Amino acid sequence: MFLTADPNEILEGKITDVYFERALTILKAKNVNPVVKAEFIAKGLPKGWPWALFTGIGEAIDLMQRLKITVRAVQEGSVFYPYEPVMEIEGRYQDFCVYETAILGLICQASGISTQAARMKKLAGERLVMSFGARRMHPILAPMIERNAFVGGCDGVSVVKSGKVIGEDPMGTMPHALILCMGSTVEAIKAYDEVLDPKLKRVALIDTLQDEKFEVLNVAQALGEKLYAVRFDTPGSRRGNFYRILEEARWELELRGFGHIKFYVSGGINEEDIPVLNPVVHGYGIGTSISNAPVVDFAMDIVEVDGKPSAKRGKWSGSKSVLVCALCGERKIVPNNGRDENSCSCGGVFNDSLIPVLDNGELLVEQETPARIREGVLQQVHKLTL
Ligand SMILES: [Zn+2]
């Protein structure tokens, strides 16, 4: 029905570039099957991002666990920089040859989405950031997209199934369609208030039929204290200076004693908009910017063949450690040769951020919940610049 792969086809290695399948045929015919180590690194990041988040490894582990391979990786949600390996797999090449396409796909897209979400959340600060972009992507991907938007820093997600995946209630306001069906914004918010569970915050959409400044007063007068927020989804053709529209609506509300009403905005919000709108906004619904985030171009490269360092042109050979000082945050890439190099000039201790995850298919670490990964992300990103 849908043009999507069956999960079993992914597990069986059918979602592969054909050249891996052909390589496997040749290696089998020639009885060549070395033990290799292969690392996953990004030589650069999209849009000049200085750092990115590594996510998607949970799904990759589900796949890799079925292969007889050994994996070291940085923890999900870790910040990384170009040229730092985020994962290294070790095993007989024939055992994982046809899975390279799928493993890369799982981490490249997830990492792009979570990084974009982290950037938006950092710009928005304490303001709410909601993932509203499921509708821009194939629906089969909605839970993956929104889970990674959430672990990257979004405060909530809009799709019901995504909410189940992350263990949080989905967030949403009301669609324009409700207002058009009910006949007016006031009728719509009154019905919303009458019908829906009182635990849901009353948020009215106010750009449907009238000017925002008048509509915001109409809904404020209709619901009073019960109205928690209004959402401005003002179309581009009417937007003019969006900041000024919001500022004017705020003025009119304050003047009439409705200062408690918060402002949410949505509709094509991108990174540049957030610092401009922050002074007058309490929450952002972000769609395409996050769901269509650029991917992180990780590559998988063999760095060791049968115990000997070996890599293609342009790649550093050999297994590596990414050492990070627990005290000052200094980072360095060193050979992973078991040698002790764990004291930093600052007096702190270096730890290898690549930790054993799978040993011949056996899982060595528990996967964190999305909420825990998100907490870790927020702590790391807090100290970084965009
Ligand atoms: Zn240090």
mmCIF file of C-alpha atoms and ligand atoms in Angstrom:
data_model
loop_
_atom_site.group_PDB
_atom_site.id
_atom_site.type_symbol
_atom_site.label_atom_id
_atom_site.label_comp_id
_atom_site.label_asym_id
_atom_site.label_seq_id
_atom_site.Cartn_x
_atom_site.Cartn_y
_atom_site.Cartn_z
ATOM 1 C CA MET A 1 0.000 0.000 0.000
ATOM 2 C CA PHE A 2 2.463 2.671 1.134
ATOM 3 C CA LEU A 3 5.797 3.031 -0.581
ATOM 4 C CA THR A 4 7.759 2.083 2.497
ATOM 5 C CA ALA A 5 10.007 -0.785 3.426
ATOM 6 C CA ASP A 6 8.685 -3.515 5.646
ATOM 7 C CA PRO A 7 10.747 -3.588 8.879
ATOM 8 C CA ASN A 8 11.660 -7.199 8.079
ATOM 9 C CA GLU A 9 13.151 -6.117 4.767
ATOM 10 C CA ILE A 10 15.460 -3.775 6.699
ATOM 11 C CA LEU A 11 16.416 -6.558 9.120
ATOM 12 C CA GLU A 12 17.086 -8.909 6.215
ATOM 13 C CA GLY A 13 19.426 -6.429 4.543
ATOM 14 C CA LYS A 14 17.117 -5.793 1.586
ATOM 15 C CA ILE A 15 17.250 -2.021 2.017
ATOM 16 C CA THR A 16 20.773 -1.817 0.715
ATOM 17 C CA ASP A 17 22.576 -0.144 -2.124
ATOM 18 C CA VAL A 18 23.096 -2.874 -4.692
ATOM 19 C CA TYR A 19 26.857 -2.448 -4.767
ATOM 20 C CA PHE A 20 27.060 -3.878 -1.233
ATOM 21 C CA GLU A 21 25.040 -6.893 -2.356
ATOM 22 C CA ARG A 22 27.402 -7.325 -5.323
ATOM 23 C CA ALA A 23 30.461 -6.920 -3.082
ATOM 24 C CA LEU A 24 29.063 -9.614 -0.795
ATOM 25 C CA THR A 25 28.593 -11.991 -3.745
ATOM 26 C CA ILE A 26 32.227 -11.475 -4.772
ATOM 27 C CA LEU A 27 33.612 -11.852 -1.237
ATOM 28 C CA LYS A 28 31.664 -15.069 -0.750
ATOM 29 C CA ALA A 29 32.791 -16.472 -4.110
ATOM 30 C CA LYS A 30 36.407 -15.684 -3.258
ATOM 31 C CA ASN A 31 36.033 -16.799 0.355
ATOM 32 C CA VAL A 32 37.329 -13.477 1.662
ATOM 33 C CA ASN A 33 35.903 -12.364 4.994
ATOM 34 C CA PRO A 34 38.302 -10.283 7.104
ATOM 35 C CA VAL A 35 37.586 -8.963 10.565
ATOM 36 C CA VAL A 36 37.309 -5.217 10.066
ATOM 37 C CA LYS A 37 36.749 -2.166 12.191
ATOM 38 C CA ALA A 38 34.694 0.573 10.589
ATOM 39 C CA GLU A 39 34.016 4.005 12.025
ATOM 40 C CA PHE A 40 31.194 6.468 11.511
ATOM 41 C CA ILE A 41 32.245 10.086 11.197
ATOM 42 C CA ALA A 42 31.016 13.319 9.642
ATOM 43 C CA LYS A 43 33.743 15.414 8.005
ATOM 44 C CA GLY A 44 31.526 18.463 8.089
ATOM 45 C CA LEU A 45 28.118 19.550 9.291
ATOM 46 C CA PRO A 46 25.249 21.123 7.371
ATOM 47 C CA LYS A 47 24.700 24.905 7.222
ATOM 48 C CA GLY A 48 28.005 25.522 9.009
ATOM 49 C CA TRP A 49 26.775 24.064 12.307
ATOM 50 C CA PRO A 50 29.759 24.010 14.697
ATOM 51 C CA TRP A 51 28.507 20.916 16.551
ATOM 52 C CA ALA A 52 25.754 18.343 16.250
ATOM 53 C CA LEU A 53 23.967 15.735 18.340
ATOM 54 C CA PHE A 54 24.343 12.017 17.779
ATOM 55 C CA THR A 55 20.920 10.355 17.862
ATOM 56 C CA GLY A 56 19.186 7.429 16.213
ATOM 57 C CA ILE A 57 21.536 4.875 17.718
ATOM 58 C CA GLY A 58 18.651 3.228 19.587
ATOM 59 C CA GLU A 59 17.136 2.091 16.313
ATOM 60 C CA ALA A 60 20.576 1.273 14.904
ATOM 61 C CA ILE A 61 21.282 -0.934 17.923
ATOM 62 C CA ASP A 62 18.030 -2.822 17.389
ATOM 63 C CA LEU A 63 19.334 -3.651 13.928
ATOM 64 C CA MET A 64 22.999 -4.233 14.823
ATOM 65 C CA GLN A 65 22.122 -6.481 17.741
ATOM 66 C CA ARG A 66 20.956 -9.072 15.218
ATOM 67 C CA LEU A 67 24.327 -9.050 13.475
ATOM 68 C CA LYS A 68 27.293 -10.699 15.101
ATOM 69 C CA ILE A 69 29.152 -7.453 15.601
ATOM 70 C CA THR A 70 30.844 -5.491 18.357
ATOM 71 C CA VAL A 71 30.060 -1.813 18.686
ATOM 72 C CA ARG A 72 31.547 1.146 20.534
ATOM 73 C CA ALA A 73 29.605 4.384 20.392
ATOM 74 C CA VAL A 74 29.117 7.710 22.084
ATOM 75 C CA GLN A 75 25.994 7.924 24.226
ATOM 76 C CA GLU A 76 22.818 8.892 22.455
ATOM 77 C CA GLY A 77 22.330 12.651 22.607
ATOM 78 C CA SER A 78 26.065 13.406 22.875
ATOM 79 C CA VAL A 79 27.387 16.536 21.231
ATOM 80 C CA PHE A 80 30.095 15.763 18.667
ATOM 81 C CA TYR A 81 32.276 17.730 16.260
ATOM 82 C CA PRO A 82 33.420 17.044 12.700
ATOM 83 C CA TYR A 83 36.011 14.279 12.340
ATOM 84 C CA GLU A 84 35.207 12.732 15.708
ATOM 85 C CA PRO A 85 34.088 9.111 15.298
ATOM 86 C CA VAL A 86 30.680 8.652 16.932
ATOM 87 C CA MET A 87 30.557 4.890 16.490
ATOM 88 C CA GLU A 88 32.853 2.025 15.558
ATOM 89 C CA ILE A 89 31.727 -1.425 14.556
ATOM 90 C CA GLU A 90 33.879 -4.529 14.474
ATOM 91 C CA GLY A 91 33.103 -7.857 12.900
ATOM 92 C CA ARG A 92 33.495 -10.057 9.855
ATOM 93 C CA TYR A 93 32.788 -7.793 6.910
ATOM 94 C CA GLN A 94 30.366 -10.225 5.280
ATOM 95 C CA ASP A 95 28.221 -10.136 8.435
ATOM 96 C CA PHE A 96 27.320 -6.452 8.111
ATOM 97 C CA CYS A 97 28.251 -5.499 4.557
ATOM 98 C CA VAL A 98 24.673 -5.085 3.310
ATOM 99 C CA TYR A 99 23.532 -3.115 6.383
ATOM 100 C CA GLU A 100 25.647 -0.001 5.842
ATOM 101 C CA THR A 101 22.885 1.815 3.949
ATOM 102 C CA ALA A 102 20.311 1.205 6.670
ATOM 103 C CA ILE A 103 22.579 1.953 9.643
ATOM 104 C CA LEU A 104 23.671 5.258 8.102
ATOM 105 C CA GLY A 105 20.081 6.165 7.269
ATOM 106 C CA LEU A 106 19.035 5.601 10.868
ATOM 107 C CA ILE A 107 21.671 7.891 12.362
ATOM 108 C CA CYS A 108 22.055 10.557 9.634
ATOM 109 C CA GLN A 109 18.435 11.697 9.616
ATOM 110 C CA ALA A 110 17.840 11.345 13.365
ATOM 111 C CA SER A 111 20.980 13.356 14.170
ATOM 112 C CA GLY A 112 19.986 16.132 11.755
ATOM 113 C CA ILE A 113 16.513 16.450 13.289
ATOM 114 C CA SER A 114 17.697 16.409 16.897
ATOM 115 C CA THR A 115 20.438 18.948 16.175
ATOM 116 C CA GLN A 116 18.015 21.318 14.473
ATOM 117 C CA ALA A 117 15.599 20.953 17.393
ATOM 118 C CA ALA A 118 18.430 21.639 19.856
ATOM 119 C CA ARG A 119 19.341 24.827 18.004
ATOM 120 C CA MET A 120 15.726 26.048 18.001
ATOM 121 C CA LYS A 121 15.300 25.255 21.696
ATOM 122 C CA LYS A 122 18.526 27.035 22.572
ATOM 123 C CA LEU A 123 17.363 30.134 20.695
ATOM 124 C CA ALA A 124 13.926 29.989 22.345
ATOM 125 C CA GLY A 125 15.321 29.555 25.871
ATOM 126 C CA GLU A 126 12.591 28.967 28.442
ATOM 127 C CA ARG A 127 9.848 29.411 25.852
ATOM 128 C CA LEU A 128 7.916 26.354 24.761
ATOM 129 C CA VAL A 129 9.046 24.690 21.523
ATOM 130 C CA MET A 130 6.546 22.281 20.001
ATOM 131 C CA SER A 131 7.157 19.939 17.081
ATOM 132 C CA PHE A 132 4.402 20.593 14.525
ATOM 133 C CA GLY A 133 6.086 19.323 11.364
ATOM 134 C CA ALA A 134 4.912 15.719 11.021
ATOM 135 C CA ARG A 135 2.620 16.748 8.173
ATOM 136 C CA ARG A 136 5.562 17.669 5.976
ATOM 137 C CA MET A 137 6.989 14.150 5.939
ATOM 138 C CA HIS A 138 5.828 10.643 5.120
ATOM 139 C CA PRO A 139 3.537 9.626 7.996
ATOM 140 C CA ILE A 140 5.425 6.401 8.578
ATOM 141 C CA LEU A 141 8.317 8.555 9.795
ATOM 142 C CA ALA A 142 6.300 10.758 12.167
ATOM 143 C CA PRO A 143 7.241 8.901 15.386
ATOM 144 C CA MET A 144 10.933 8.830 14.429
ATOM 145 C CA ILE A 145 10.945 12.509 13.507
ATOM 146 C CA GLU A 146 9.136 13.684 16.605
ATOM 147 C CA ARG A 147 11.050 11.430 18.977
ATOM 148 C CA ASN A 148 14.284 12.965 17.722
ATOM 149 C CA ALA A 149 12.791 16.472 17.814
ATOM 150 C CA PHE A 150 11.930 15.801 21.459
ATOM 151 C CA VAL A 151 15.283 14.371 22.520
ATOM 152 C CA GLY A 152 16.922 17.336 20.771
ATOM 153 C CA GLY A 153 15.043 19.713 23.046
ATOM 154 C CA CYS A 154 11.465 20.214 21.840
ATOM 155 C CA ASP A 155 9.118 20.416 24.820
ATOM 156 C CA GLY A 156 6.403 18.468 23.101
ATOM 157 C CA VAL A 157 5.206 16.774 19.946
ATOM 158 C CA SER A 158 1.907 17.034 18.118
ATOM 159 C CA VAL A 159 1.235 13.549 16.756
ATOM 160 C CA VAL A 160 -0.695 11.175 19.030
ATOM 161 C CA LYS A 161 1.488 8.147 18.254
ATOM 162 C CA SER A 162 4.682 10.191 18.737
ATOM 163 C CA GLY A 163 3.457 11.125 22.201
ATOM 164 C CA LYS A 164 3.164 7.430 23.065
ATOM 165 C CA VAL A 165 6.689 6.808 21.752
ATOM 166 C CA ILE A 166 8.221 9.491 23.974
ATOM 167 C CA GLY A 167 5.939 8.862 26.954
ATOM 168 C CA GLU A 168 4.422 12.367 27.018
ATOM 169 C CA ASP A 169 0.974 13.749 26.213
ATOM 170 C CA PRO A 170 0.840 15.193 22.701
ATOM 171 C CA MET A 171 0.502 18.982 22.430
ATOM 172 C CA GLY A 172 -1.794 20.953 20.168
ATOM 173 C CA THR A 173 -4.230 23.832 19.962
ATOM 174 C CA MET A 174 -7.047 23.931 17.404
ATOM 175 C CA PRO A 175 -7.073 23.810 13.604
ATOM 176 C CA HIS A 176 -8.501 26.544 11.359
ATOM 177 C CA ALA A 177 -10.971 23.911 10.186
ATOM 178 C CA LEU A 178 -12.680 23.866 13.614
ATOM 179 C CA ILE A 179 -13.239 27.627 13.448
ATOM 180 C CA LEU A 180 -14.584 27.472 9.897
ATOM 181 C CA CYS A 181 -16.916 24.605 10.835
ATOM 182 C CA MET A 182 -18.136 26.334 14.019
ATOM 183 C CA GLY A 183 -18.611 29.649 12.198
ATOM 184 C CA SER A 184 -16.434 31.861 14.396
ATOM 185 C CA THR A 185 -13.356 31.832 16.571
ATOM 186 C CA VAL A 186 -15.395 32.646 19.668
ATOM 187 C CA GLU A 187 -17.832 29.787 19.005
ATOM 188 C CA ALA A 188 -14.886 27.474 18.438
ATOM 189 C CA ILE A 189 -13.077 28.310 21.695
ATOM 190 C CA LYS A 190 -16.343 28.150 23.663
ATOM 191 C CA ALA A 191 -17.036 24.683 22.247
ATOM 192 C CA TYR A 192 -13.425 23.667 22.925
ATOM 193 C CA ASP A 193 -13.890 24.743 26.527
ATOM 194 C CA GLU A 194 -17.235 22.950 26.895
ATOM 195 C CA VAL A 195 -16.244 19.665 25.312
ATOM 196 C CA LEU A 196 -12.613 18.956 26.045
ATOM 197 C CA ASP A 197 -11.049 17.666 29.235
ATOM 198 C CA PRO A 198 -10.459 20.587 31.655
ATOM 199 C CA LYS A 199 -6.841 19.481 32.098
ATOM 200 C CA LEU A 200 -6.116 20.633 28.522
ATOM 201 C CA LYS A 201 -5.046 24.257 28.329
ATOM 202 C CA ARG A 202 -7.441 26.515 26.487
ATOM 203 C CA VAL A 203 -5.581 27.920 23.503
ATOM 204 C CA ALA A 204 -7.419 29.790 20.741
ATOM 205 C CA LEU A 205 -6.197 30.180 17.195
ATOM 206 C CA ILE A 206 -6.824 33.781 16.243
ATOM 207 C CA ASP A 207 -5.780 34.434 12.654
ATOM 208 C CA THR A 208 -8.634 32.708 10.823
ATOM 209 C CA LEU A 209 -11.325 35.256 10.024
ATOM 210 C CA GLN A 210 -10.411 38.605 11.518
ATOM 211 C CA ASP A 211 -7.533 40.836 12.420
ATOM 212 C CA GLU A 212 -5.531 39.332 15.284
ATOM 213 C CA LYS A 213 -5.796 42.393 17.512
ATOM 214 C CA PHE A 214 -9.618 42.272 17.528
ATOM 215 C CA GLU A 215 -9.905 38.508 17.597
ATOM 216 C CA VAL A 216 -7.585 38.224 20.584
ATOM 217 C CA LEU A 217 -9.914 40.533 22.531
ATOM 218 C CA ASN A 218 -12.984 38.583 21.394
ATOM 219 C CA VAL A 219 -11.626 35.289 22.717
ATOM 220 C CA ALA A 220 -10.253 36.919 25.870
ATOM 221 C CA GLN A 221 -13.668 38.382 26.665
ATOM 222 C CA ALA A 222 -15.394 35.072 25.858
ATOM 223 C CA LEU A 223 -13.194 32.890 28.064
ATOM 224 C CA GLY A 224 -11.612 35.315 30.531
ATOM 225 C CA GLU A 225 -9.309 33.717 33.084
ATOM 226 C CA LYS A 226 -9.768 30.304 31.484
ATOM 227 C CA LEU A 227 -8.013 31.328 28.272
ATOM 228 C CA TYR A 228 -4.409 30.216 28.645
ATOM 229 C CA ALA A 229 -2.941 31.307 25.335
ATOM 230 C CA VAL A 230 -3.653 32.360 21.789
ATOM 231 C CA ARG A 231 -1.858 31.051 18.727
ATOM 232 C CA PHE A 232 -0.909 33.324 15.855
ATOM 233 C CA ASP A 233 -0.529 31.351 12.642
ATOM 234 C CA THR A 234 -0.812 34.552 10.605
ATOM 235 C CA PRO A 235 -0.376 33.768 6.896
ATOM 236 C CA GLY A 236 2.679 35.184 5.151
ATOM 237 C CA SER A 237 0.514 37.326 2.862
ATOM 238 C CA ARG A 238 -0.886 39.158 5.931
ATOM 239 C CA ARG A 239 2.141 39.084 8.120
ATOM 240 C CA GLY A 240 3.930 42.321 7.305
ATOM 241 C CA ASN A 241 5.873 42.913 10.488
ATOM 242 C CA PHE A 242 4.929 39.908 12.641
ATOM 243 C CA TYR A 243 6.659 41.302 15.714
ATOM 244 C CA ARG A 244 4.592 44.518 15.523
ATOM 245 C CA ILE A 245 1.337 42.549 15.205
ATOM 246 C CA LEU A 246 2.188 40.579 18.349
ATOM 247 C CA GLU A 247 3.298 43.682 20.225
ATOM 248 C CA GLU A 248 0.072 45.501 19.356
ATOM 249 C CA ALA A 249 -2.094 42.537 20.392
ATOM 250 C CA ARG A 250 -0.172 42.380 23.684
ATOM 251 C CA TRP A 251 -0.801 46.078 24.284
ATOM 252 C CA GLU A 252 -4.535 45.749 23.706
ATOM 253 C CA LEU A 253 -4.783 42.746 26.042
ATOM 254 C CA GLU A 254 -2.762 44.361 28.841
ATOM 255 C CA LEU A 255 -4.859 47.504 28.624
ATOM 256 C CA ARG A 256 -8.013 45.471 29.295
ATOM 257 C CA GLY A 257 -6.666 43.289 32.091
ATOM 258 C CA PHE A 258 -5.943 40.181 30.057
ATOM 259 C CA GLY A 259 -2.199 40.194 30.615
ATOM 260 C CA HIS A 260 -2.224 36.512 31.658
ATOM 261 C CA ILE A 261 -2.810 35.293 28.096
ATOM 262 C CA LYS A 262 0.285 33.804 26.520
ATOM 263 C CA PHE A 263 1.268 34.077 22.861
ATOM 264 C CA TYR A 264 2.151 31.079 20.718
ATOM 265 C CA VAL A 265 3.269 31.486 17.122
ATOM 266 C CA SER A 266 3.492 29.001 14.277
ATOM 267 C CA GLY A 267 3.768 28.912 10.512
ATOM 268 C CA GLY A 268 7.155 28.720 8.809
ATOM 269 C CA ILE A 269 9.160 29.696 11.895
ATOM 270 C CA ASN A 270 12.891 29.368 11.277
ATOM 271 C CA GLU A 271 16.037 30.008 13.301
ATOM 272 C CA GLU A 272 16.269 33.664 12.297
ATOM 273 C CA ASP A 273 12.719 34.415 13.485
ATOM 274 C CA ILE A 274 13.178 33.225 17.057
ATOM 275 C CA PRO A 275 15.502 35.923 18.477
ATOM 276 C CA VAL A 276 13.329 38.603 16.841
ATOM 277 C CA LEU A 277 10.052 37.251 18.254
ATOM 278 C CA ASN A 278 11.287 36.120 21.671
ATOM 279 C CA PRO A 279 10.395 39.373 23.488
ATOM 280 C CA VAL A 280 6.688 38.937 22.664
ATOM 281 C CA VAL A 281 6.310 35.130 22.406
ATOM 282 C CA HIS A 282 5.865 32.341 24.982
ATOM 283 C CA GLY A 283 5.825 29.352 22.684
ATOM 284 C CA TYR A 284 6.696 28.234 19.162
ATOM 285 C CA GLY A 285 5.067 25.589 16.997
ATOM 286 C CA ILE A 286 7.813 24.596 14.603
ATOM 287 C CA GLY A 287 7.093 22.555 11.521
ATOM 288 C CA THR A 288 9.222 22.191 8.430
ATOM 289 C CA SER A 289 12.376 23.674 9.951
ATOM 290 C CA ILE A 290 12.675 20.654 12.241
ATOM 291 C CA SER A 291 10.940 17.825 10.382
ATOM 292 C CA ASN A 292 12.844 18.688 7.196
ATOM 293 C CA ALA A 293 16.119 19.350 9.007
ATOM 294 C CA PRO A 294 19.272 18.794 6.984
ATOM 295 C CA VAL A 295 20.806 15.380 7.565
ATOM 296 C CA VAL A 296 24.220 14.844 9.105
ATOM 297 C CA ASP A 297 26.355 13.221 6.410
ATOM 298 C CA PHE A 298 27.971 10.450 8.404
ATOM 299 C CA ALA A 299 30.116 8.056 6.409
ATOM 300 C CA MET A 300 31.099 4.545 7.416
ATOM 301 C CA ASP A 301 34.753 3.867 6.705
ATOM 302 C CA ILE A 302 36.884 0.820 7.307
ATOM 303 C CA VAL A 303 39.900 1.799 9.433
ATOM 304 C CA GLU A 304 41.341 -1.612 10.302
ATOM 305 C CA VAL A 305 41.516 -4.929 8.417
ATOM 306 C CA ASP A 306 42.517 -8.111 10.275
ATOM 307 C CA GLY A 307 44.113 -6.130 13.079
ATOM 308 C CA LYS A 308 46.123 -3.783 10.828
ATOM 309 C CA PRO A 309 45.312 -0.079 10.437
ATOM 310 C CA SER A 310 44.029 0.452 6.901
ATOM 311 C CA ALA A 311 41.879 3.215 5.483
ATOM 312 C CA LYS A 312 41.040 4.820 2.171
ATOM 313 C CA ARG A 313 42.673 8.061 0.995
ATOM 314 C CA GLY A 314 41.511 11.027 3.045
ATOM 315 C CA LYS A 315 40.750 8.994 6.174
ATOM 316 C CA TRP A 316 42.892 8.404 9.238
ATOM 317 C CA SER A 317 43.431 4.676 9.707
ATOM 318 C CA GLY A 318 43.175 2.743 12.946
ATOM 319 C CA SER A 319 40.690 2.472 15.773
ATOM 320 C CA LYS A 320 40.269 5.734 17.699
ATOM 321 C CA SER A 321 39.178 7.120 21.025
ATOM 322 C CA VAL A 322 37.564 10.510 21.458
ATOM 323 C CA LEU A 323 38.820 11.756 24.798
ATOM 324 C CA VAL A 324 36.855 14.431 26.599
ATOM 325 C CA CYS A 325 38.089 16.099 29.787
ATOM 326 C CA ALA A 326 35.423 15.849 32.446
ATOM 327 C CA LEU A 327 36.590 19.125 34.008
ATOM 328 C CA CYS A 328 37.409 21.600 31.205
ATOM 329 C CA GLY A 329 35.722 19.897 28.245
ATOM 330 C CA GLU A 330 38.935 19.711 26.179
ATOM 331 C CA ARG A 331 38.612 17.071 23.442
ATOM 332 C CA LYS A 332 41.116 15.057 21.478
ATOM 333 C CA ILE A 333 41.139 12.155 19.063
ATOM 334 C CA VAL A 334 43.804 9.569 19.890
ATOM 335 C CA PRO A 335 44.597 6.001 18.797
ATOM 336 C CA ASN A 336 42.520 3.458 20.684
ATOM 337 C CA ASN A 337 45.456 1.359 21.775
ATOM 338 C CA GLY A 338 44.719 0.912 25.449
ATOM 339 C CA ARG A 339 47.455 3.346 26.449
ATOM 340 C CA ASP A 340 46.613 5.476 29.430
ATOM 341 C CA GLU A 341 46.393 9.142 28.501
ATOM 342 C CA ASN A 342 43.805 10.163 30.960
ATOM 343 C CA SER A 343 45.108 13.271 32.675
ATOM 344 C CA CYS A 344 44.408 16.678 31.178
ATOM 345 C CA SER A 345 46.660 19.728 31.632
ATOM 346 C CA CYS A 346 43.837 21.339 33.640
ATOM 347 C CA GLY A 347 44.102 18.583 36.269
ATOM 348 C CA GLY A 348 40.913 16.907 35.068
ATOM 349 C CA VAL A 349 40.535 13.383 33.755
ATOM 350 C CA PHE A 350 40.009 12.404 30.124
ATOM 351 C CA ASN A 351 37.350 9.804 29.430
ATOM 352 C CA ASP A 352 36.811 7.979 26.167
ATOM 353 C CA SER A 353 33.385 9.032 24.935
ATOM 354 C CA LEU A 354 33.166 5.898 22.775
ATOM 355 C CA ILE A 355 31.921 3.209 25.114
ATOM 356 C CA PRO A 356 31.230 -0.494 24.427
ATOM 357 C CA VAL A 357 27.602 -0.964 23.418
ATOM 358 C CA LEU A 358 27.431 -4.400 21.796
ATOM 359 C CA ASP A 359 29.743 -7.378 22.180
ATOM 360 C CA ASN A 360 29.167 -9.917 19.420
ATOM 361 C CA GLY A 361 25.519 -8.964 19.360
ATOM 362 C CA GLU A 362 25.153 -8.896 23.140
ATOM 363 C CA LEU A 363 23.757 -5.639 24.489
ATOM 364 C CA LEU A 364 26.047 -4.061 27.107
ATOM 365 C CA VAL A 365 24.150 -0.884 27.987
ATOM 366 C CA GLU A 366 20.561 -0.032 28.811
ATOM 367 C CA GLN A 367 18.911 2.435 26.483
ATOM 368 C CA GLU A 368 17.908 5.689 28.171
ATOM 369 C CA THR A 369 14.355 7.017 28.013
ATOM 370 C CA PRO A 370 13.704 9.901 25.597
ATOM 371 C CA ALA A 371 13.130 12.244 28.559
ATOM 372 C CA ARG A 372 16.523 11.351 30.081
ATOM 373 C CA ILE A 373 18.339 11.775 26.777
ATOM 374 C CA ARG A 374 16.650 15.169 26.355
ATOM 375 C CA GLU A 375 17.792 16.294 29.816
ATOM 376 C CA GLY A 376 21.377 15.395 28.949
ATOM 377 C CA VAL A 377 21.092 17.267 25.658
ATOM 378 C CA LEU A 378 19.772 20.429 27.316
ATOM 379 C CA GLN A 379 22.657 20.399 29.812
ATOM 380 C CA GLN A 380 25.300 20.050 27.105
ATOM 381 C CA VAL A 381 23.768 22.519 24.674
ATOM 382 C CA HIS A 382 23.362 25.136 27.404
ATOM 383 C CA LYS A 383 27.142 25.672 27.422
ATOM 384 C CA LEU A 384 27.572 25.833 23.636
ATOM 385 C CA THR A 385 27.269 28.617 21.094
ATOM 386 C CA LEU A 386 25.344 28.187 17.853
HETATM 387 ZN ZN ZN B 1 40.817 19.519 31.216
#
